[in-house]
XYZ file of C-alpha atoms in Angstrom:
315
model
C 144.570 148.717 25.849
C 145.347 150.945 22.429
C 146.907 150.337 19.057
C 149.066 152.639 17.013
C 150.565 151.953 13.809
C 153.458 150.056 14.410
C 151.811 148.169 17.556
C 149.495 145.611 18.362
C 147.174 145.057 21.375
C 147.214 141.608 23.560
C 144.817 140.616 26.489
C 145.111 137.557 28.496
C 142.477 136.158 29.979
C 142.890 133.796 32.951
C 142.223 136.431 35.511
C 141.708 139.344 33.356
C 145.310 140.652 33.347
C 147.052 142.808 30.464
C 150.016 142.875 28.563
C 151.141 144.917 25.567
C 153.642 144.356 22.545
C 155.127 146.509 19.467
C 155.118 144.695 15.873
C 154.996 146.153 12.670
C 151.831 147.200 11.050
C 152.493 144.526 7.988
C 149.699 146.542 5.553
C 149.355 149.863 5.927
C 146.550 151.503 4.196
C 147.495 153.577 1.475
C 147.744 157.432 1.725
C 144.812 159.349 1.270
C 145.850 162.368 -0.506
C 142.689 164.457 -1.488
C 139.203 164.795 0.326
C 136.279 166.630 -0.799
C 132.829 166.634 1.965
C 130.901 168.919 0.270
C 130.087 170.641 4.046
C 129.945 174.088 2.721
C 126.910 175.465 3.056
C 127.373 178.681 0.843
C 129.644 180.253 -2.133
C 131.507 178.490 -4.401
C 134.727 176.592 -3.236
C 134.768 172.785 -2.247
C 137.483 172.393 0.385
C 139.859 169.556 -0.394
C 140.077 169.047 3.822
C 143.145 166.839 3.414
C 145.601 167.994 0.187
C 144.223 171.733 0.225
C 143.401 171.114 -3.807
C 140.127 172.865 -3.302
C 137.300 172.918 -6.618
C 135.050 175.185 -7.977
C 131.419 175.107 -8.528
C 130.541 175.929 -12.489
C 126.956 176.602 -13.236
C 124.376 176.053 -11.489
C 126.026 174.013 -9.004
C 125.270 174.248 -5.404
C 125.614 173.129 -2.073
C 122.406 171.585 -0.329
C 123.990 172.487 3.376
C 123.079 168.556 4.131
C 126.953 167.607 2.939
C 126.208 167.541 -0.921
C 127.038 169.157 -3.736
C 124.382 169.372 -6.232
C 124.617 169.329 -10.412
C 121.505 169.843 -12.103
C 122.642 169.033 -15.767
C 122.195 172.105 -17.192
C 125.340 173.174 -19.811
C 128.473 174.523 -17.454
C 127.155 172.624 -14.068
C 129.908 171.083 -12.913
C 132.714 171.063 -10.071
C 136.435 171.718 -11.382
C 138.819 170.171 -9.546
C 143.013 171.169 -9.858
C 145.189 169.579 -12.002
C 148.002 167.216 -11.056
C 145.602 165.855 -8.640
C 147.279 162.219 -9.795
C 150.242 163.599 -11.533
C 153.114 161.016 -10.093
C 151.037 158.089 -9.024
C 151.667 154.684 -10.532
C 148.187 153.365 -9.356
C 145.257 154.972 -7.774
C 141.972 154.817 -5.469
C 139.057 157.316 -6.193
C 136.181 156.610 -3.769
C 132.761 158.207 -3.684
C 129.305 158.286 -2.316
C 126.737 159.865 -5.200
C 123.196 159.607 -6.162
C 122.677 160.243 -10.132
C 119.210 160.315 -12.023
C 118.362 157.753 -14.533
C 119.036 159.863 -17.561
C 120.990 161.606 -18.991
C 123.038 158.518 -19.896
C 127.173 158.375 -20.788
C 128.025 161.582 -18.021
C 130.926 160.529 -15.929
C 131.276 161.018 -11.940
C 134.714 162.163 -12.636
C 137.020 162.496 -15.461
C 141.017 162.940 -15.528
C 141.691 165.166 -18.756
C 143.115 167.899 -21.159
C 139.589 169.784 -20.435
C 139.562 170.567 -24.079
C 136.081 168.357 -24.340
C 137.775 166.909 -27.344
C 137.108 163.293 -26.730
C 140.744 162.708 -26.860
C 141.962 164.727 -23.843
C 145.296 164.018 -24.594
C 144.903 160.540 -22.521
C 142.002 160.726 -19.931
C 140.602 158.411 -17.150
C 137.096 158.380 -16.314
C 134.089 156.566 -15.017
C 130.808 156.924 -16.088
C 127.693 155.914 -13.505
C 125.489 154.583 -15.827
C 125.433 153.670 -19.759
C 121.963 153.148 -21.129
C 122.987 151.384 -24.511
C 124.019 148.271 -21.890
C 122.428 149.041 -18.390
C 125.999 149.283 -17.267
C 128.607 151.348 -15.341
C 132.194 151.793 -16.842
C 135.775 153.001 -16.015
C 138.038 153.542 -19.004
C 141.709 154.870 -19.683
C 141.489 156.216 -22.913
C 145.011 156.659 -24.506
C 147.245 156.524 -27.750
C 148.635 153.358 -26.156
C 145.042 151.764 -26.153
C 141.524 152.011 -24.550
C 140.752 149.596 -21.832
C 137.242 150.195 -20.830
C 135.878 147.789 -17.373
C 132.247 147.349 -17.520
C 130.401 146.294 -14.390
C 126.804 145.552 -13.729
C 124.048 147.130 -12.612
C 124.144 150.644 -14.300
C 123.457 153.116 -11.030
C 120.884 155.013 -12.651
C 118.578 156.737 -9.701
C 120.425 155.076 -6.869
C 122.326 156.538 -3.354
C 125.878 154.349 -4.050
C 129.079 153.775 -2.784
C 131.742 153.675 -5.172
C 135.452 152.476 -5.769
C 137.277 152.673 -8.649
C 141.022 151.332 -8.453
C 143.690 151.491 -11.654
C 146.525 149.726 -11.294
C 148.976 148.919 -13.494
C 151.722 147.876 -11.547
C 149.127 144.612 -10.498
C 147.726 144.648 -14.162
C 144.093 145.271 -12.632
C 141.623 147.672 -12.989
C 138.174 147.221 -10.390
C 134.983 148.149 -9.816
C 133.376 148.104 -6.368
C 129.636 149.210 -5.811
C 128.299 149.141 -2.195
C 131.607 147.328 -0.923
C 131.091 144.532 -3.403
C 133.536 143.813 -6.156
C 131.717 144.402 -9.730
C 134.180 143.335 -11.956
C 137.912 143.282 -13.136
C 140.169 143.928 -15.814
C 143.432 143.144 -16.962
C 145.361 146.502 -17.930
C 148.575 147.384 -18.676
C 148.362 151.209 -19.683
C 150.469 153.683 -17.273
C 148.563 155.995 -15.466
C 151.590 158.661 -17.315
C 149.021 158.527 -20.029
C 146.494 160.324 -18.479
C 146.564 164.021 -19.326
C 146.637 165.730 -15.538
C 145.766 169.277 -16.885
C 142.197 169.324 -15.846
C 139.914 167.130 -13.068
C 136.109 167.523 -13.035
C 133.180 166.049 -11.351
C 130.346 165.914 -13.433
C 131.514 166.582 -17.200
C 132.536 164.809 -19.508
C 135.771 164.658 -21.888
C 133.308 164.807 -25.267
C 131.718 168.944 -25.105
C 128.496 166.723 -27.024
C 128.163 165.090 -24.106
C 125.304 166.109 -21.602
C 126.003 167.004 -18.008
C 125.291 165.206 -14.496
C 122.202 165.550 -12.784
C 122.403 164.187 -9.291
C 124.217 164.880 -5.997
C 128.093 163.736 -4.535
C 128.230 163.571 -0.884
C 132.221 162.841 -0.892
C 134.830 162.171 -2.898
C 138.149 160.995 -2.326
C 141.574 159.810 -3.924
C 144.391 157.605 -2.564
C 147.514 156.965 -3.906
C 147.242 153.268 -4.089
C 145.615 150.724 -3.449
C 142.625 150.481 -0.959
C 142.116 146.502 0.042
C 139.104 144.864 -0.415
C 138.592 144.714 3.368
C 138.947 148.351 3.331
C 136.259 148.445 1.106
C 134.133 146.951 2.489
C 134.664 148.335 5.970
C 134.357 152.057 4.164
C 130.794 150.751 3.545
C 129.683 149.884 6.680
C 131.117 153.051 8.088
C 129.872 155.465 5.637
C 131.354 158.789 4.215
C 131.828 160.493 7.305
C 134.332 158.542 9.078
C 137.815 157.747 7.621
C 139.750 154.286 8.001
C 142.476 154.185 10.156
C 145.098 151.845 11.622
C 145.158 153.629 14.876
C 142.266 151.968 17.102
C 141.913 150.444 20.548
C 141.093 146.970 21.508
C 138.669 146.988 24.007
C 137.214 144.349 26.549
C 133.904 144.112 27.786
C 133.307 142.386 30.998
C 130.217 139.507 30.827
C 128.758 137.945 33.565
C 130.100 134.361 31.871
C 131.701 135.472 29.146
C 133.842 138.569 27.662
C 133.559 140.716 24.613
C 135.938 142.041 22.364
C 135.498 145.037 20.649
C 137.184 147.285 17.748
C 136.078 149.764 15.220
C 135.434 148.672 11.876
C 137.385 151.899 10.643
C 140.108 149.689 11.518
C 139.713 147.592 8.700
C 141.994 144.636 7.769
C 142.824 143.513 11.561
C 142.668 139.709 12.076
C 141.901 138.859 15.504
C 145.017 136.027 16.548
C 145.194 134.352 19.655
C 148.180 132.243 21.197
C 148.887 130.316 24.421
C 151.994 132.253 25.719
C 153.886 134.886 24.635
C 157.624 135.834 23.422
C 159.704 133.320 21.218
C 157.053 130.199 21.803
C 154.077 132.445 20.743
C 152.180 130.992 18.392
C 149.317 132.918 16.983
C 146.839 131.674 15.075
C 143.300 133.453 13.533
C 139.979 133.241 16.138
C 137.592 131.382 14.821
C 134.649 133.682 15.258
C 133.739 136.119 12.730
C 133.177 139.505 13.846
C 129.641 140.400 14.693
C 129.015 144.306 13.507
C 126.983 146.677 16.479
C 126.832 149.997 15.100
C 130.498 150.888 13.749
C 132.636 148.324 16.079
C 133.447 144.738 15.446
C 132.615 142.225 18.252
C 133.604 138.848 19.347
C 132.423 137.236 22.339
C 134.925 134.800 24.198
C 133.945 132.330 26.744
C 137.097 132.006 29.402
C 137.650 128.900 30.045
C 141.223 127.680 32.502
C 143.901 127.636 30.241
C 145.842 131.120 29.394
C 145.013 132.780 26.349
C 146.214 135.915 24.656
C 144.570 137.517 21.844
C 145.907 140.722 19.389
C 144.888 142.215 16.511
C 147.116 142.285 13.771
C 146.785 143.712 10.056
């Protein structure tokens, strides 16, 4: 049985009959507003497959033909992105899969600023992959209202990593996740409106005297809102080529003595629940079995009993 936004799927296990009902999905994914996958094999245009805000390769930046944009660290080598990518957002999630060299130091993966490279940027938001002075990476919003800097450990030099940065003044927190794991959080109040949206870039610093990024970027995404921890963990499992979704199917696999419930890991944040009945008397409780990961699917094996049970996925 299938489940779309606004519906859930139920399966009754006594004589293997099925039924379905509708509910409101309580926690939708934040909108994915920009996605750069760098699947081009030539040219200088990095296509935004979601928002149409295409980027441009500058200097020695190239596509490697395997889904990466490669930056060689020479002056002027970076990816320029259009202005206003985060304009009007109250909070934002930025996600990337990236490999960078151990040196040079203090070069952002991304920077939103005024493009003047004067170190002020009219207010800027940047994420630095590693800082050799303290062996850490950090997310920083600098403006006339202050410069909150969130640092996380370890530094990310020389590694292929999945990075998620969330900046959310409405909830009062900035956070960094590395490879699906929370690295650090910081209380913040400076609004995103303090960030200049005149310019955005990958691999370029807000300071003209800083070095340029040496590395490759596999995927770069911007969400209008916050990914939940379960979403980030799921993205770590499915990788850069699969998008998270709430449009999933719950499948039942019949075994000789049991039944297995199966749903995609990309359908993140769903909880498997059971009830002995439906309707007004239904009592839904989480199934106390941790899903196993089989490829890109969650699996829960149920041993049938003589009692009737209904199952549903709820996010």
